[in-house]
Amino acid sequence: MNPHLDQLHPYPFEKLRQLFSGVTPNPAYSPISLGIGEPKHPTPAFIEKALLHAMSGLSSYPSTHGSEPLRAAIAAWLERRYGVPALDPATMVLPVNGSREALFAIAQCMIDGRKPDALVMCPNPFYQIYEGAAYLAGAQPWFVNSEPARNFACDYGSVPDDVWPRVQLLYVCSPGNPTGATLTLDDWRQLFELADRWNFLIAADECYSEIYSGSAPPLGALEAAHQLGRAEGERPYRNLIVFSSLSKRSNVPGMRSGFVAGDPVAMKKFLLYRTYCGGAMSPPVQAASIAAWNDEHHVQENRALYREKFQLITPLLKEVMDVELPDAGFYLWADVRRSGLSDEEFARRLYADYNVTVLPGSYLAREAHGTNPGRNRVRMALVAGVDEGLEAANRIVQFCKSLA
């Protein structure tokens, strides 16, 4: 057995299952889950139609590199969305079966096991794939805590100087899961300077980029690189690759369709790695993905639904807990200390009394530098419909008032 498997932590939802063990929720209430970030809005009909019309593609093996039309559609979307120079679809874009497996695989590809004490840096709280990828690549995770006083931004300036030489890969999530925080141009300038100085790769997870409440979309990593003069030359987007997905943008989590794009040197190595272990995307999924990336109308409608939920639900919850509208994404990252309960107690009792599921924040973070930045917070995924989301919010308000 691979000994690194013993380093893996239980997944947050397994911890939640154990927390709820033995609890029978109040039968007077129908179940509402805000615990899992699984989009519940309907899949657009035109995407389903494109998938069905391409079923003849099941008769042939797909290429790991993906079809040229799909890579071209992704490159065109990146150019439209971020205003960046056209990326070469042949060398700078790679379709993948959802961003999750690619985020895991990049560590297996890029970590140099010949160098002792390799580190993979990531935010805390974080998407647990980052940590597992580090361990199974033979590296150790190094956490940079998000700070509420900095709008949940990570203070990379606080990292000791002797840590940076060991960093081989840095995961960034913007908009963040679970905080919803986004990186600024100054944040990116600092990260690019660090990556150039210490020669590590930045893996930018941007799966929530198309869900935002304001009029301006979040700044993307490629966009920041372009604004800082890093998008052209012999090696454009040096030390940077981005990961994105259709799951949240287009409400197709079951389709498992995403992409990786950026630094052509890193992309060449990643393609080589994936020819051995990466599953190629099914031709029908590729056809449906082309349709999805080429259309923005359904994305605008999807975003409007999330905006409506946030505008209705956030003020209600602010009556009983400390919570603010996030920069982007579909999570509320709420401080529940006003309830007098810990995050675990809050989640367990809310489930028992009102049949609403939320995720304890401490499950999404690790004890690092003397604190667990998820402690006393809960993550609420506003993925249900508007009416169901409002019902969940009203139950949470009733629950908190009952504690008083």
CSV table of N, CA, C and O in Angstrom, one decimal, residues 27-127:
chain,number,residue,atom,x,y,z
A,27,PRO,N,-39.4,15.4,12.4
A,27,PRO,CA,-40.2,15.0,11.2
A,27,PRO,C,-41.2,16.1,10.8
A,27,PRO,O,-41.8,16.0,9.7
A,28,ALA,N,-41.3,17.2,11.6
A,28,ALA,CA,-42.3,18.2,11.2
A,28,ALA,C,-41.7,19.1,10.0
A,28,ALA,O,-42.5,19.8,9.4
A,29,TYR,N,-40.4,18.9,9.7
A,29,TYR,CA,-39.8,19.7,8.7
A,29,TYR,C,-39.2,18.8,7.6
A,29,TYR,O,-38.6,17.8,7.9
A,30,SER,N,-39.4,19.2,6.3
A,30,SER,CA,-38.8,18.5,5.2
A,30,SER,C,-37.3,18.8,5.2
A,30,SER,O,-36.9,19.9,5.6
A,31,PRO,N,-36.5,17.9,4.7
A,31,PRO,CA,-35.0,18.1,4.7
A,31,PRO,C,-34.6,19.2,3.7
A,31,PRO,O,-35.1,19.2,2.6
A,32,ILE,N,-33.7,20.1,4.1
A,32,ILE,CA,-33.1,21.1,3.2
A,32,ILE,C,-31.6,21.0,3.5
A,32,ILE,O,-31.2,21.2,4.6
A,33,SER,N,-30.8,20.8,2.5
A,33,SER,CA,-29.4,20.7,2.6
A,33,SER,C,-28.7,22.0,2.0
A,33,SER,O,-28.9,22.3,0.8
A,34,LEU,N,-28.0,22.6,2.9
A,34,LEU,CA,-27.1,23.7,2.5
A,34,LEU,C,-25.6,23.3,2.7
A,34,LEU,O,-24.7,24.1,2.7
A,35,GLY,N,-25.4,22.0,2.8
A,35,GLY,CA,-24.2,21.4,3.2
A,35,GLY,C,-23.2,21.2,2.1
A,35,GLY,O,-22.0,21.4,2.2
A,36,ILE,N,-23.7,20.8,0.9
A,36,ILE,CA,-22.9,20.4,-0.2
A,36,ILE,C,-23.0,21.4,-1.3
A,36,ILE,O,-24.1,21.8,-1.7
A,37,GLY,N,-21.9,21.8,-1.9
A,37,GLY,CA,-21.8,22.8,-2.9
A,37,GLY,C,-22.1,22.2,-4.3
A,37,GLY,O,-21.4,22.3,-5.2
A,38,GLU,N,-23.3,21.5,-4.4
A,38,GLU,CA,-23.7,20.9,-5.6
A,38,GLU,C,-24.8,21.7,-6.3
A,38,GLU,O,-25.9,21.9,-5.7
A,39,PRO,N,-24.6,22.3,-7.4
A,39,PRO,CA,-25.6,23.2,-8.0
A,39,PRO,C,-26.9,22.4,-8.2
A,39,PRO,O,-26.9,21.3,-8.7
A,40,LYS,N,-28.0,23.1,-7.9
A,40,LYS,CA,-29.4,22.5,-8.0
A,40,LYS,C,-30.2,23.2,-9.1
A,40,LYS,O,-31.3,22.7,-9.3
A,41,HIS,N,-29.7,24.2,-9.7
A,41,HIS,CA,-30.5,24.8,-10.8
A,41,HIS,C,-30.5,23.9,-12.0
A,41,HIS,O,-29.6,23.1,-12.2
A,42,PRO,N,-31.6,23.9,-12.8
A,42,PRO,CA,-31.7,23.0,-13.9
A,42,PRO,C,-30.6,23.1,-14.9
A,42,PRO,O,-30.1,24.3,-15.2
A,43,THR,N,-30.2,22.0,-15.5
A,43,THR,CA,-29.2,22.1,-16.6
A,43,THR,C,-29.9,22.7,-17.8
A,43,THR,O,-31.0,22.3,-18.2
A,44,PRO,N,-29.3,23.7,-18.5
A,44,PRO,CA,-29.9,24.2,-19.7
A,44,PRO,C,-30.2,23.2,-20.7
A,44,PRO,O,-29.4,22.3,-21.0
A,45,ALA,N,-31.4,23.3,-21.3
A,45,ALA,CA,-31.9,22.3,-22.3
A,45,ALA,C,-30.9,22.2,-23.5
A,45,ALA,O,-30.7,21.1,-24.0
A,46,PHE,N,-30.3,23.3,-23.9
A,46,PHE,CA,-29.5,23.3,-25.1
A,46,PHE,C,-28.2,22.4,-24.9
A,46,PHE,O,-27.7,21.8,-25.8
A,47,ILE,N,-27.8,22.4,-23.6
A,47,ILE,CA,-26.6,21.6,-23.3
A,47,ILE,C,-27.0,20.1,-23.4
A,47,ILE,O,-26.2,19.3,-23.9
A,48,GLU,N,-28.1,19.8,-22.8
A,48,GLU,CA,-28.6,18.4,-22.8
A,48,GLU,C,-28.8,17.9,-24.3
A,48,GLU,O,-28.4,16.8,-24.7
A,49,LYS,N,-29.3,18.8,-25.1
A,49,LYS,CA,-29.6,18.5,-26.5
A,49,LYS,C,-28.3,18.2,-27.2
A,49,LYS,O,-28.1,17.3,-28.0
A,50,ALA,N,-27.3,19.1,-27.0
A,50,ALA,CA,-26.0,18.9,-27.6
A,50,ALA,C,-25.3,17.6,-27.2
A,50,ALA,O,-24.7,16.9,-28.1
A,51,LEU,N,-25.5,17.2,-26.0
A,51,LEU,CA,-25.0,15.9,-25.5
A,51,LEU,C,-25.6,14.8,-26.2
A,51,LEU,O,-24.9,13.8,-26.7
A,52,LEU,N,-26.9,14.8,-26.3
A,52,LEU,CA,-27.7,13.7,-26.9
A,52,LEU,C,-27.4,13.6,-28.4
A,52,LEU,O,-27.3,12.5,-28.9
A,53,HIS,N,-27.2,14.7,-29.1
A,53,HIS,CA,-27.0,14.7,-30.5
A,53,HIS,C,-25.6,14.2,-30.9
A,53,HIS,O,-25.3,13.9,-32.0
A,54,ALA,N,-24.7,14.1,-29.9
A,54,ALA,CA,-23.3,13.7,-30.1
A,54,ALA,C,-23.0,12.2,-29.7
A,54,ALA,O,-21.9,11.8,-29.6
A,55,MET,N,-24.1,11.5,-29.4
A,55,MET,CA,-23.9,10.1,-28.9
A,55,MET,C,-23.2,9.2,-29.9
A,55,MET,O,-22.6,8.2,-29.4
A,56,SER,N,-23.2,9.5,-31.1
A,56,SER,CA,-22.4,8.7,-32.1
A,56,SER,C,-20.9,8.7,-31.8
A,56,SER,O,-20.2,7.8,-32.2
A,57,GLY,N,-20.5,9.7,-31.1
A,57,GLY,CA,-19.1,9.8,-30.7
A,57,GLY,C,-18.6,8.7,-29.7
A,57,GLY,O,-17.4,8.5,-29.5
A,58,LEU,N,-19.6,8.0,-29.1
A,58,LEU,CA,-19.2,6.9,-28.2
A,58,LEU,C,-18.5,5.7,-28.9
A,58,LEU,O,-17.9,4.9,-28.3
A,59,SER,N,-18.5,5.7,-30.2
A,59,SER,CA,-18.0,4.6,-31.0
A,59,SER,C,-16.5,4.8,-31.2
A,59,SER,O,-15.9,3.9,-31.8
A,60,SER,N,-15.9,5.9,-30.7
A,60,SER,CA,-14.4,6.1,-31.0
A,60,SER,C,-13.7,6.5,-29.7
A,60,SER,O,-14.4,7.1,-28.8
A,61,TYR,N,-12.4,6.2,-29.6
A,61,TYR,CA,-11.6,6.6,-28.5
A,61,TYR,C,-11.4,8.1,-28.6
A,61,TYR,O,-11.0,8.6,-29.6
A,62,PRO,N,-11.6,8.8,-27.5
A,62,PRO,CA,-11.2,10.3,-27.5
A,62,PRO,C,-9.8,10.5,-27.2
A,62,PRO,O,-9.1,9.7,-26.6
A,63,SER,N,-9.3,11.6,-27.7
A,63,SER,CA,-7.9,12.0,-27.5
A,63,SER,C,-7.7,12.6,-26.1
A,63,SER,O,-8.6,13.4,-25.7
A,64,THR,N,-6.6,12.4,-25.4
A,64,THR,CA,-6.4,13.0,-24.1
A,64,THR,C,-6.3,14.5,-24.3
A,64,THR,O,-6.7,15.3,-23.4
A,65,HIS,N,-5.8,15.0,-25.4
A,65,HIS,CA,-5.7,16.4,-25.7
A,65,HIS,C,-7.0,17.1,-25.9
A,65,HIS,O,-7.1,18.3,-25.8
A,66,GLY,N,-8.0,16.3,-26.2
A,66,GLY,CA,-9.3,16.9,-26.5
A,66,GLY,C,-9.4,17.4,-27.9
A,66,GLY,O,-8.4,17.5,-28.6
A,67,SER,N,-10.6,17.6,-28.4
A,67,SER,CA,-10.8,18.0,-29.8
A,67,SER,C,-10.3,19.4,-30.0
A,67,SER,O,-10.4,20.3,-29.1
A,68,GLU,N,-9.9,19.7,-31.2
A,68,GLU,CA,-9.5,21.1,-31.5
A,68,GLU,C,-10.6,22.1,-31.4
A,68,GLU,O,-10.4,23.2,-30.8
A,69,PRO,N,-11.9,21.7,-31.8
A,69,PRO,CA,-13.0,22.7,-31.6
A,69,PRO,C,-13.2,23.0,-30.1
A,69,PRO,O,-13.6,24.1,-29.8
A,70,LEU,N,-13.1,22.0,-29.2
A,70,LEU,CA,-13.3,22.3,-27.8
A,70,LEU,C,-12.2,23.2,-27.3
A,70,LEU,O,-12.5,24.1,-26.6
A,71,ARG,N,-10.9,22.9,-27.6
A,71,ARG,CA,-9.8,23.7,-27.1
A,71,ARG,C,-10.0,25.2,-27.6
A,71,ARG,O,-9.7,26.1,-26.9
A,72,ALA,N,-10.4,25.3,-28.9
A,72,ALA,CA,-10.6,26.6,-29.5
A,72,ALA,C,-11.8,27.3,-28.8
A,72,ALA,O,-11.7,28.6,-28.5
A,73,ALA,N,-12.8,26.6,-28.4
A,73,ALA,CA,-14.0,27.3,-27.7
A,73,ALA,C,-13.5,27.7,-26.3
A,73,ALA,O,-14.0,28.8,-25.9
A,74,ILE,N,-12.7,27.0,-25.6
A,74,ILE,CA,-12.2,27.4,-24.3
A,74,ILE,C,-11.3,28.6,-24.4
A,74,ILE,O,-11.5,29.6,-23.7
A,75,ALA,N,-10.4,28.6,-25.4
A,75,ALA,CA,-9.5,29.7,-25.6
A,75,ALA,C,-10.3,31.0,-25.9
A,75,ALA,O,-10.0,32.0,-25.5
A,76,ALA,N,-11.3,30.8,-26.8
A,76,ALA,CA,-12.1,32.0,-27.1
A,76,ALA,C,-12.9,32.5,-25.9
A,76,ALA,O,-13.0,33.7,-25.8
A,77,TRP,N,-13.4,31.6,-25.1
A,77,TRP,CA,-14.1,32.1,-23.9
A,77,TRP,C,-13.1,32.8,-22.9
A,77,TRP,O,-13.5,33.9,-22.4
A,78,LEU,N,-11.9,32.3,-22.8
A,78,LEU,CA,-10.9,33.0,-21.9
A,78,LEU,C,-10.6,34.4,-22.5
A,78,LEU,O,-10.5,35.4,-21.7
A,79,GLU,N,-10.5,34.5,-23.8
A,79,GLU,CA,-10.2,35.8,-24.4
A,79,GLU,C,-11.4,36.8,-24.2
A,79,GLU,O,-11.2,37.9,-23.8
A,80,ARG,N,-12.7,36.3,-24.3
A,80,ARG,CA,-13.8,37.1,-24.1
A,80,ARG,C,-14.0,37.5,-22.6
A,80,ARG,O,-14.2,38.7,-22.3
A,81,ARG,N,-13.9,36.5,-21.8
A,81,ARG,CA,-14.1,36.8,-20.4
A,81,ARG,C,-13.1,37.6,-19.7
A,81,ARG,O,-13.5,38.5,-18.9
A,82,TYR,N,-11.8,37.5,-20.0
A,82,TYR,CA,-10.8,38.1,-19.3
A,82,TYR,C,-10.1,39.2,-20.1
A,82,TYR,O,-9.2,39.9,-19.5
A,83,GLY,N,-10.4,39.3,-21.4
A,83,GLY,CA,-9.7,40.3,-22.2
A,83,GLY,C,-8.2,40.1,-22.3
A,83,GLY,O,-7.4,41.0,-22.5
A,84,VAL,N,-7.8,38.8,-22.4
A,84,VAL,CA,-6.4,38.5,-22.5
A,84,VAL,C,-6.1,38.2,-24.0
A,84,VAL,O,-7.0,37.9,-24.8
A,85,PRO,N,-4.8,38.3,-24.4
A,85,PRO,CA,-4.5,37.8,-25.7
A,85,PRO,C,-4.8,36.4,-26.0
A,85,PRO,O,-4.9,35.6,-25.0
A,86,ALA,N,-5.1,36.0,-27.2
A,86,ALA,CA,-5.6,34.7,-27.6
A,86,ALA,C,-4.5,33.7,-27.1
A,86,ALA,O,-3.3,33.8,-27.4
A,87,LEU,N,-5.0,32.7,-26.4
A,87,LEU,CA,-4.1,31.6,-26.0
A,87,LEU,C,-4.0,30.6,-27.1
A,87,LEU,O,-5.0,30.3,-27.8
A,88,ASP,N,-2.9,30.0,-27.3
A,88,ASP,CA,-2.7,28.9,-28.3
A,88,ASP,C,-3.5,27.7,-27.9
A,88,ASP,O,-3.1,27.0,-26.9
A,89,PRO,N,-4.6,27.3,-28.6
A,89,PRO,CA,-5.3,26.1,-28.1
A,89,PRO,C,-4.5,24.8,-28.2
A,89,PRO,O,-4.8,23.9,-27.4
A,90,ALA,N,-3.5,24.8,-29.0
A,90,ALA,CA,-2.7,23.6,-29.1
A,90,ALA,C,-1.7,23.3,-28.0
A,90,ALA,O,-1.4,22.2,-27.6
A,91,THR,N,-1.2,24.4,-27.4
A,91,THR,CA,-0.2,24.3,-26.4
A,91,THR,C,-0.5,24.9,-25.0
A,91,THR,O,0.2,24.6,-24.0
A,92,MET,N,-1.6,25.6,-24.9
A,92,MET,CA,-1.9,26.3,-23.6
A,92,MET,C,-3.3,26.0,-23.1
A,92,MET,O,-3.7,26.6,-22.0
A,93,VAL,N,-4.0,25.0,-23.7
A,93,VAL,CA,-5.4,24.7,-23.2
A,93,VAL,C,-5.5,23.2,-23.2
A,93,VAL,O,-5.1,22.5,-24.2
A,94,LEU,N,-6.1,22.6,-22.1
A,94,LEU,CA,-6.3,21.2,-22.0
A,94,LEU,C,-7.6,20.9,-21.3
A,94,LEU,O,-7.8,21.2,-20.2
A,95,PRO,N,-8.6,20.3,-22.1
A,95,PRO,CA,-9.8,19.9,-21.4
A,95,PRO,C,-9.6,18.8,-20.4
A,95,PRO,O,-8.7,17.9,-20.6
A,96,VAL,N,-10.3,18.8,-19.3
A,96,VAL,CA,-10.2,17.7,-18.3
A,96,VAL,C,-11.6,17.3,-17.8
A,96,VAL,O,-12.5,18.1,-17.9
A,97,ASN,N,-11.6,16.2,-17.2
A,97,ASN,CA,-12.9,15.7,-16.7
A,97,ASN,C,-13.2,16.3,-15.3
A,97,ASN,O,-13.1,15.6,-14.3
A,98,GLY,N,-13.6,17.6,-15.4
A,98,GLY,CA,-13.8,18.3,-14.1
A,98,GLY,C,-12.5,18.8,-13.5
A,98,GLY,O,-11.5,18.2,-13.7
A,99,SER,N,-12.6,19.9,-12.8
A,99,SER,CA,-11.4,20.5,-12.2
A,99,SER,C,-10.8,19.7,-11.1
A,99,SER,O,-9.7,19.7,-10.8
A,100,ARG,N,-11.7,18.9,-10.4
A,100,ARG,CA,-11.3,18.2,-9.2
A,100,ARG,C,-10.1,17.3,-9.5
A,100,ARG,O,-9.1,17.3,-8.8
A,101,GLU,N,-10.3,16.4,-10.5
A,101,GLU,CA,-9.2,15.4,-10.8
A,101,GLU,C,-8.0,16.1,-11.3
A,101,GLU,O,-6.8,15.7,-11.0
A,102,ALA,N,-8.1,17.2,-12.0
A,102,ALA,CA,-7.0,17.9,-12.5
A,102,ALA,C,-6.2,18.7,-11.4
A,102,ALA,O,-5.0,18.7,-11.4
A,103,LEU,N,-6.9,19.2,-10.4
A,103,LEU,CA,-6.3,19.9,-9.3
A,103,LEU,C,-5.5,18.9,-8.5
A,103,LEU,O,-4.4,19.2,-8.0
A,104,PHE,N,-6.0,17.7,-8.4
A,104,PHE,CA,-5.3,16.6,-7.7
A,104,PHE,C,-4.0,16.2,-8.5
A,104,PHE,O,-2.9,16.1,-8.0
A,105,ALA,N,-4.3,16.0,-9.8
A,105,ALA,CA,-3.2,15.5,-10.7
A,105,ALA,C,-2.0,16.4,-10.9
A,105,ALA,O,-0.9,16.0,-11.0
A,106,ILE,N,-2.3,17.7,-10.8
A,106,ILE,CA,-1.2,18.6,-11.0
A,106,ILE,C,-0.1,18.5,-10.0
A,106,ILE,O,1.1,18.6,-10.3
A,107,ALA,N,-0.4,18.1,-8.8
A,107,ALA,CA,0.6,17.9,-7.7
A,107,ALA,C,1.4,16.6,-8.1
A,107,ALA,O,2.6,16.6,-7.9
A,108,GLN,N,0.7,15.6,-8.5
A,108,GLN,CA,1.4,14.4,-8.9
A,108,GLN,C,2.4,14.6,-10.0
A,108,GLN,O,3.5,13.9,-10.1
A,109,CYS,N,2.1,15.5,-10.9
A,109,CYS,CA,2.9,15.8,-12.1
A,109,CYS,C,4.1,16.7,-11.7
A,109,CYS,O,5.2,16.5,-12.2
A,110,MET,N,3.9,17.7,-10.8
A,110,MET,CA,4.8,18.8,-10.7
A,110,MET,C,5.8,18.6,-9.5
A,110,MET,O,6.8,19.3,-9.4
A,111,ILE,N,5.4,17.8,-8.5
A,111,ILE,CA,6.3,17.7,-7.3
A,111,ILE,C,7.5,16.9,-7.6
A,111,ILE,O,7.4,15.8,-8.1
A,112,ASP,N,8.7,17.4,-7.4
A,112,ASP,CA,9.9,16.8,-7.6
A,112,ASP,C,10.3,16.0,-6.3
A,112,ASP,O,10.8,16.6,-5.3
A,113,GLY,N,10.1,14.7,-6.3
A,113,GLY,CA,10.4,13.9,-5.2
A,113,GLY,C,11.9,13.8,-4.8
A,113,GLY,O,12.2,13.3,-3.7
A,114,ARG,N,12.7,14.2,-5.7
A,114,ARG,CA,14.2,14.1,-5.4
A,114,ARG,C,14.6,15.2,-4.4
A,114,ARG,O,15.7,15.1,-3.8
A,115,LYS,N,13.8,16.2,-4.3
A,115,LYS,CA,14.1,17.3,-3.4
A,115,LYS,C,13.4,17.1,-2.0
A,115,LYS,O,12.2,16.8,-2.0
A,116,PRO,N,14.2,17.1,-1.0
A,116,PRO,CA,13.6,16.7,0.4
A,116,PRO,C,12.7,17.9,0.9
A,116,PRO,O,12.9,19.0,0.5
A,117,ASP,N,11.8,17.5,1.7
A,117,ASP,CA,10.9,18.4,2.4
A,117,ASP,C,10.1,19.3,1.5
A,117,ASP,O,10.0,20.5,1.7
A,118,ALA,N,9.6,18.8,0.4
A,118,ALA,CA,8.8,19.6,-0.6
A,118,ALA,C,7.5,20.0,0.1
A,118,ALA,O,6.9,19.3,0.9
A,119,LEU,N,7.1,21.2,-0.2
A,119,LEU,CA,5.9,21.8,0.4
A,119,LEU,C,4.9,22.2,-0.8
A,119,LEU,O,5.3,22.6,-1.8
A,120,VAL,N,3.7,22.0,-0.4
A,120,VAL,CA,2.6,22.5,-1.3
A,120,VAL,C,1.8,23.5,-0.4
A,120,VAL,O,1.3,23.2,0.6
A,121,MET,N,1.8,24.7,-0.8
A,121,MET,CA,1.2,25.8,-0.1
A,121,MET,C,-0.3,26.0,-0.5
A,121,MET,O,-0.6,25.9,-1.7
A,122,CYS,N,-1.2,26.2,0.5
A,122,CYS,CA,-2.6,26.4,0.1
A,122,CYS,C,-3.3,27.3,1.2
A,122,CYS,O,-2.8,27.4,2.3
A,123,PRO,N,-4.4,27.9,0.8
A,123,PRO,CA,-5.1,28.7,1.8
A,123,PRO,C,-5.7,27.8,2.9
A,123,PRO,O,-5.9,26.6,2.7
A,124,ASN,N,-6.1,28.4,4.0
A,124,ASN,CA,-6.7,27.7,5.1
A,124,ASN,C,-7.8,28.6,5.6
A,124,ASN,O,-7.6,29.7,6.1
A,125,PRO,N,-9.1,28.2,5.5
A,125,PRO,CA,-9.7,27.0,5.0
A,125,PRO,C,-9.5,26.7,3.5
A,125,PRO,O,-9.1,27.6,2.8
A,126,PHE,N,-9.8,25.5,3.0
A,126,PHE,CA,-9.4,25.1,1.7
A,126,PHE,C,-10.3,24.0,1.2
A,126,PHE,O,-11.0,23.3,1.9
A,127,TYR,N,-10.1,23.7,-0.1
A,127,TYR,CA,-10.7,22.6,-0.8
A,127,TYR,C,-9.8,21.4,-0.5
A,127,TYR,O,-8.6,21.4,-0.8
